[in-house]
PDB file of C-alpha atoms in Angstrom:
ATOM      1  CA  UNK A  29     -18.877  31.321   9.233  1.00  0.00           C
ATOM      2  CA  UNK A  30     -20.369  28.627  11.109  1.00  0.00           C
ATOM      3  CA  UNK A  31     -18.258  27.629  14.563  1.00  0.00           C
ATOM      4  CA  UNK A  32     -16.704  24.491  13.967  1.00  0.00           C
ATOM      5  CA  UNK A  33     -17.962  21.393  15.969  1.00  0.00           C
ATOM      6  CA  UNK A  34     -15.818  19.417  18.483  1.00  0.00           C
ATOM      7  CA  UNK A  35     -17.385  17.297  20.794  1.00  0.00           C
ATOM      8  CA  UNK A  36     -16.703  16.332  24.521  1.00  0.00           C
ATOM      9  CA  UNK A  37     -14.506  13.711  24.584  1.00  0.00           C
ATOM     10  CA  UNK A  38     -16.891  12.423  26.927  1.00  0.00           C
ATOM     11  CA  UNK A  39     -19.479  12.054  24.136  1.00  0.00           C
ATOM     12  CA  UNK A  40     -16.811  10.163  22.056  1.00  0.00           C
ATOM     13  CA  UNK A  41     -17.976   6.032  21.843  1.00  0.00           C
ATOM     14  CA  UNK A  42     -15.295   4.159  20.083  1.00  0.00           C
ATOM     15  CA  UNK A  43     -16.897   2.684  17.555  1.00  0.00           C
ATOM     16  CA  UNK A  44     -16.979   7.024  15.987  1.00  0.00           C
ATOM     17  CA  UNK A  45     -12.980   6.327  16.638  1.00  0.00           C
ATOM     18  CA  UNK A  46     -13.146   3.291  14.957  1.00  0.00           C
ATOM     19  CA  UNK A  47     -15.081   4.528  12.268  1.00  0.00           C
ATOM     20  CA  UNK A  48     -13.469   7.145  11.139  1.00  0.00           C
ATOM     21  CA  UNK A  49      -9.603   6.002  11.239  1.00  0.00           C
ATOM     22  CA  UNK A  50     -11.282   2.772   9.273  1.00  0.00           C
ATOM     23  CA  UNK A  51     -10.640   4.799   5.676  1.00  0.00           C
ATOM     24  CA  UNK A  52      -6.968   4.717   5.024  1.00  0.00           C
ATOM     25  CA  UNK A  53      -6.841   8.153   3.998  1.00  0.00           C
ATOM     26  CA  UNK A  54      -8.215   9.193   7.018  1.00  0.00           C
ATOM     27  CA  UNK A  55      -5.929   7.032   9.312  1.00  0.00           C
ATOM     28  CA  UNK A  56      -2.917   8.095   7.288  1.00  0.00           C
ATOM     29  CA  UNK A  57      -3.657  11.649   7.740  1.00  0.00           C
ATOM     30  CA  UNK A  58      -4.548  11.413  11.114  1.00  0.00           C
ATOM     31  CA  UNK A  59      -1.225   9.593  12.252  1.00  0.00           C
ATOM     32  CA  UNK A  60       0.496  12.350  10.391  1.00  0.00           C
ATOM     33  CA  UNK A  61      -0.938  15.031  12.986  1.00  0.00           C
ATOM     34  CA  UNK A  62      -0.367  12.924  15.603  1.00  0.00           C
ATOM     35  CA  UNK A  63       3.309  12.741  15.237  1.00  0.00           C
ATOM     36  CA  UNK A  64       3.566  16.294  14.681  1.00  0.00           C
ATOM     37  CA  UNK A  65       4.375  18.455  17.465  1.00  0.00           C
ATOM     38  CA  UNK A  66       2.751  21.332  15.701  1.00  0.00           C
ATOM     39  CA  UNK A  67      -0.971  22.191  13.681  1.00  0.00           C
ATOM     40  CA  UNK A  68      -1.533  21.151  10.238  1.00  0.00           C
ATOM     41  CA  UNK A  69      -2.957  22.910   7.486  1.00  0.00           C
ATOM     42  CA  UNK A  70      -5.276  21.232   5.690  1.00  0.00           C
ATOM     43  CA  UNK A  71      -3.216  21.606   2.608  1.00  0.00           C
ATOM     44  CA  UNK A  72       0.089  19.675   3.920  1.00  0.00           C
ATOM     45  CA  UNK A  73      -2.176  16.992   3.186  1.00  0.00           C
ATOM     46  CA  UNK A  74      -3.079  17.530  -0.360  1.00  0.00           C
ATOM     47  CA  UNK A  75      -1.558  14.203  -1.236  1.00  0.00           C
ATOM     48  CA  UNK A  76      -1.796  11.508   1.223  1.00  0.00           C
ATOM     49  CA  UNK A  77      -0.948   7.976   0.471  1.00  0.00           C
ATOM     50  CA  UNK A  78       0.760   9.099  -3.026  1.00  0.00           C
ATOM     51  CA  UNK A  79      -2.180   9.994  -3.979  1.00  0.00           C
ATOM     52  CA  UNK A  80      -4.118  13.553  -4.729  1.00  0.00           C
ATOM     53  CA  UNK A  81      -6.682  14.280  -2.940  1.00  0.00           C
ATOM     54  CA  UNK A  82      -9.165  16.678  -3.707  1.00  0.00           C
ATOM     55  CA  UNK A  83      -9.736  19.821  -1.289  1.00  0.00           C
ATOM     56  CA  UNK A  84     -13.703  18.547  -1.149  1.00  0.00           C
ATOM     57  CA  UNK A  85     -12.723  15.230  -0.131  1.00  0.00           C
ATOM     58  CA  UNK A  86     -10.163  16.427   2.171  1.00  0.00           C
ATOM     59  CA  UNK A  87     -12.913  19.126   3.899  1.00  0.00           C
ATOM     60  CA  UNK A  88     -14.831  16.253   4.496  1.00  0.00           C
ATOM     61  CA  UNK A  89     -12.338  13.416   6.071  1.00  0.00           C
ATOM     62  CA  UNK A  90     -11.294  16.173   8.371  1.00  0.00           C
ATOM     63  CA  UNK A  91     -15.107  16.820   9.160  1.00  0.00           C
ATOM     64  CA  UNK A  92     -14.840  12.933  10.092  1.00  0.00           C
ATOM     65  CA  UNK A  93     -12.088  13.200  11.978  1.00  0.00           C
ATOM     66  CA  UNK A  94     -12.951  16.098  13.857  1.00  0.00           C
ATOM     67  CA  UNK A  95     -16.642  15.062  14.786  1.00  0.00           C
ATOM     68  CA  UNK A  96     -14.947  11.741  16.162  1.00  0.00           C
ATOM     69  CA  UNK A  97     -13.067  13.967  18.456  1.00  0.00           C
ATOM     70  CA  UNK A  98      -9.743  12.903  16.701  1.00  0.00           C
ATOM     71  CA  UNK A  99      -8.771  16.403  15.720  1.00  0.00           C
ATOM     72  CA  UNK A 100      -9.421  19.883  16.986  1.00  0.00           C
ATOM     73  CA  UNK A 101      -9.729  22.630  14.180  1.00  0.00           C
ATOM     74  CA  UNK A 102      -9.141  26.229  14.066  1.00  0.00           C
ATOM     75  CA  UNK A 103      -9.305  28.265  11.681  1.00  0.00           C
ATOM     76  CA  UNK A 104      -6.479  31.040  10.831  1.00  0.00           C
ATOM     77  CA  UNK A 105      -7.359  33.459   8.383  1.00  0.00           C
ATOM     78  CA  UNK A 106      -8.610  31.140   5.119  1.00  0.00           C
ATOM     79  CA  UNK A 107      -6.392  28.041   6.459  1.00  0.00           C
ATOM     80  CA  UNK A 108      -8.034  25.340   9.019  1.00  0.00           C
ATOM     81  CA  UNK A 109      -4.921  24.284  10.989  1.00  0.00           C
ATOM     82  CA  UNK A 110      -5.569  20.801  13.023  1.00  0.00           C
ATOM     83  CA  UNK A 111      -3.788  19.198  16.023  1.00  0.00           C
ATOM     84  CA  UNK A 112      -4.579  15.886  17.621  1.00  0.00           C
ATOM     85  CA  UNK A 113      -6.907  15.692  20.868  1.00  0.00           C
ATOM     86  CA  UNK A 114      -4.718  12.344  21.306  1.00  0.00           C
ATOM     87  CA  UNK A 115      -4.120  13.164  25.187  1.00  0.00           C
ATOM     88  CA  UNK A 116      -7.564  13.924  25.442  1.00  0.00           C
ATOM     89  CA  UNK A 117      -8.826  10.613  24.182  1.00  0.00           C
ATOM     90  CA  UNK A 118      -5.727   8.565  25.555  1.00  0.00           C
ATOM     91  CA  UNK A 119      -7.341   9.686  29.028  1.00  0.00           C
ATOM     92  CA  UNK A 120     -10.963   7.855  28.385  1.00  0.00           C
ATOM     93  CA  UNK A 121      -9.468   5.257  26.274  1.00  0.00           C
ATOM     94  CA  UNK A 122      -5.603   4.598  27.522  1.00  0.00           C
ATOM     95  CA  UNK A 123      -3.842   3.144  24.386  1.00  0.00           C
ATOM     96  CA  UNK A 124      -6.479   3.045  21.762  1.00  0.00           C
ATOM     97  CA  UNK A 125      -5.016   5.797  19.827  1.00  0.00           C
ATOM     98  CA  UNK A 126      -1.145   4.754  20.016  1.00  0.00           C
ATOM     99  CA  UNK A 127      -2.588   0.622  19.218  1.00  0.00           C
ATOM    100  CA  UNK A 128      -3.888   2.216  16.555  1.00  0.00           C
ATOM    101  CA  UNK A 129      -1.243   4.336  14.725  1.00  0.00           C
ATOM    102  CA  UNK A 130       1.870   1.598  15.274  1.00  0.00           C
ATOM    103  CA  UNK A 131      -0.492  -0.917  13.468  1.00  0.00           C
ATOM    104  CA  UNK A 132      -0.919   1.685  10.658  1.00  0.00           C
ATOM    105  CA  UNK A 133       2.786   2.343  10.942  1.00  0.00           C
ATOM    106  CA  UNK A 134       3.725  -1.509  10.635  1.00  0.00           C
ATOM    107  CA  UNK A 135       0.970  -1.556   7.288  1.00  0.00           C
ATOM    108  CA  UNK A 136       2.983   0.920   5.864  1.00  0.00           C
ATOM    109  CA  UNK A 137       6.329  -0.566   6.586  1.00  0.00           C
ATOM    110  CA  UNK A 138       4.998  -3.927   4.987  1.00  0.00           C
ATOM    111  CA  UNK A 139       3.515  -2.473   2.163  1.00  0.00           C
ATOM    112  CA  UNK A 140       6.729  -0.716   1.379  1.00  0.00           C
ATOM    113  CA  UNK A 141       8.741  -4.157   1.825  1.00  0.00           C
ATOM    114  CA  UNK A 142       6.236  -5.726  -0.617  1.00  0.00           C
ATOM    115  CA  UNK A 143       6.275  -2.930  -2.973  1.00  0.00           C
ATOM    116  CA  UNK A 144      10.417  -3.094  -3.444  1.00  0.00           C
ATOM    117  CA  UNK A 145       9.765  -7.205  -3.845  1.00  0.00           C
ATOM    118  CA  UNK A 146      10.048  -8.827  -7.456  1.00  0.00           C
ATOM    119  CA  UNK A 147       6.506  -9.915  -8.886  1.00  0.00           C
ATOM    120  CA  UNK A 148       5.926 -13.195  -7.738  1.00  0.00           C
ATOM    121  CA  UNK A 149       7.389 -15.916 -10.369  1.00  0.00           C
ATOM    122  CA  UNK A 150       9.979 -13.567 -11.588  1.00  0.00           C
ATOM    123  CA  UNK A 151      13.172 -14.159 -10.652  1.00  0.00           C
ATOM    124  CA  UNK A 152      16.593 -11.879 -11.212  1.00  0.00           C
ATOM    125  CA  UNK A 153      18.549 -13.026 -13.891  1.00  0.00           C
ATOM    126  CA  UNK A 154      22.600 -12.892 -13.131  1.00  0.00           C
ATOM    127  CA  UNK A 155      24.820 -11.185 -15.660  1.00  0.00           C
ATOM    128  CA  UNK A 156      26.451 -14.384 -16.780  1.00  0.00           C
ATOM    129  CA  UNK A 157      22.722 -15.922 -17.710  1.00  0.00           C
ATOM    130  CA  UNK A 158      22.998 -13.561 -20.405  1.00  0.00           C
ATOM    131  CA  UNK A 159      26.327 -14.712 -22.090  1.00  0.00           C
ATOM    132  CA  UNK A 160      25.082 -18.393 -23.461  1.00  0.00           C
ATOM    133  CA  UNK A 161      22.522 -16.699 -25.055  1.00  0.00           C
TER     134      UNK A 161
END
């Protein structure tokens, strides 16, 4: 097997940082690591965002992530576990990374709000609405 590739941080621009947390699969799984205190296996993240996610497509938003310099990963036996280089790229770009995953956080919080909201022009009916009829 090929050595996996993680860049200097260093090397990093933004705009790779900025790139790859744009897809919100990627973002969603990537502010998962972050607020874990230990690796990830790929496979914790088999369904992100309700949603299944293939093992191809997952191989290749971690390649993303990783060649941004997001993620380190190493590989343990047949699983890839990942942990965030957050400290790393806090140091050459204070704040970017936190900015980033409390906006993602507040998305989700709103989206969840929204999602327990009636459909707009529906409106509850009260028990008693029922009786006249």
């Amino acid at each position: 097997m090929r050595p996996l590739f993680h860049p200097a941080v260093e090397d990093v621009p933004v705009e790779a940082i900025l790139h790859a947390l744009s897809d919100p699969v990627r973002v969603a799984i990537y502010a998962d690591i972050v607020g874990q205190e230990c690796s990830q296996n790929c496979s914790t993240f088999l369904h992100t965002n309700n949603k299944p996610i293939p093992k191809s497509t997952l191989s290749q938003h971690f390649k993303i992530l990783r060649e941004a310099g997001l993620i380190r990963g190493e590989r343990r036996g047949v699983e890839m576990h990942n942990t965030s280089r957050c400290a790393e790229i806090d140091q050459r770009y204070p704040g970017l990374i936190a900015t980033i995953v409390k906006a993602h956080n507040i998305q989700l919080a709103d989206e969840a709000r929204a999602s327990k909201k009636p459909a707009k022009g529906v409106r509850k009916q009260k028990t008693g609405d029922l009786a006249g009829s």
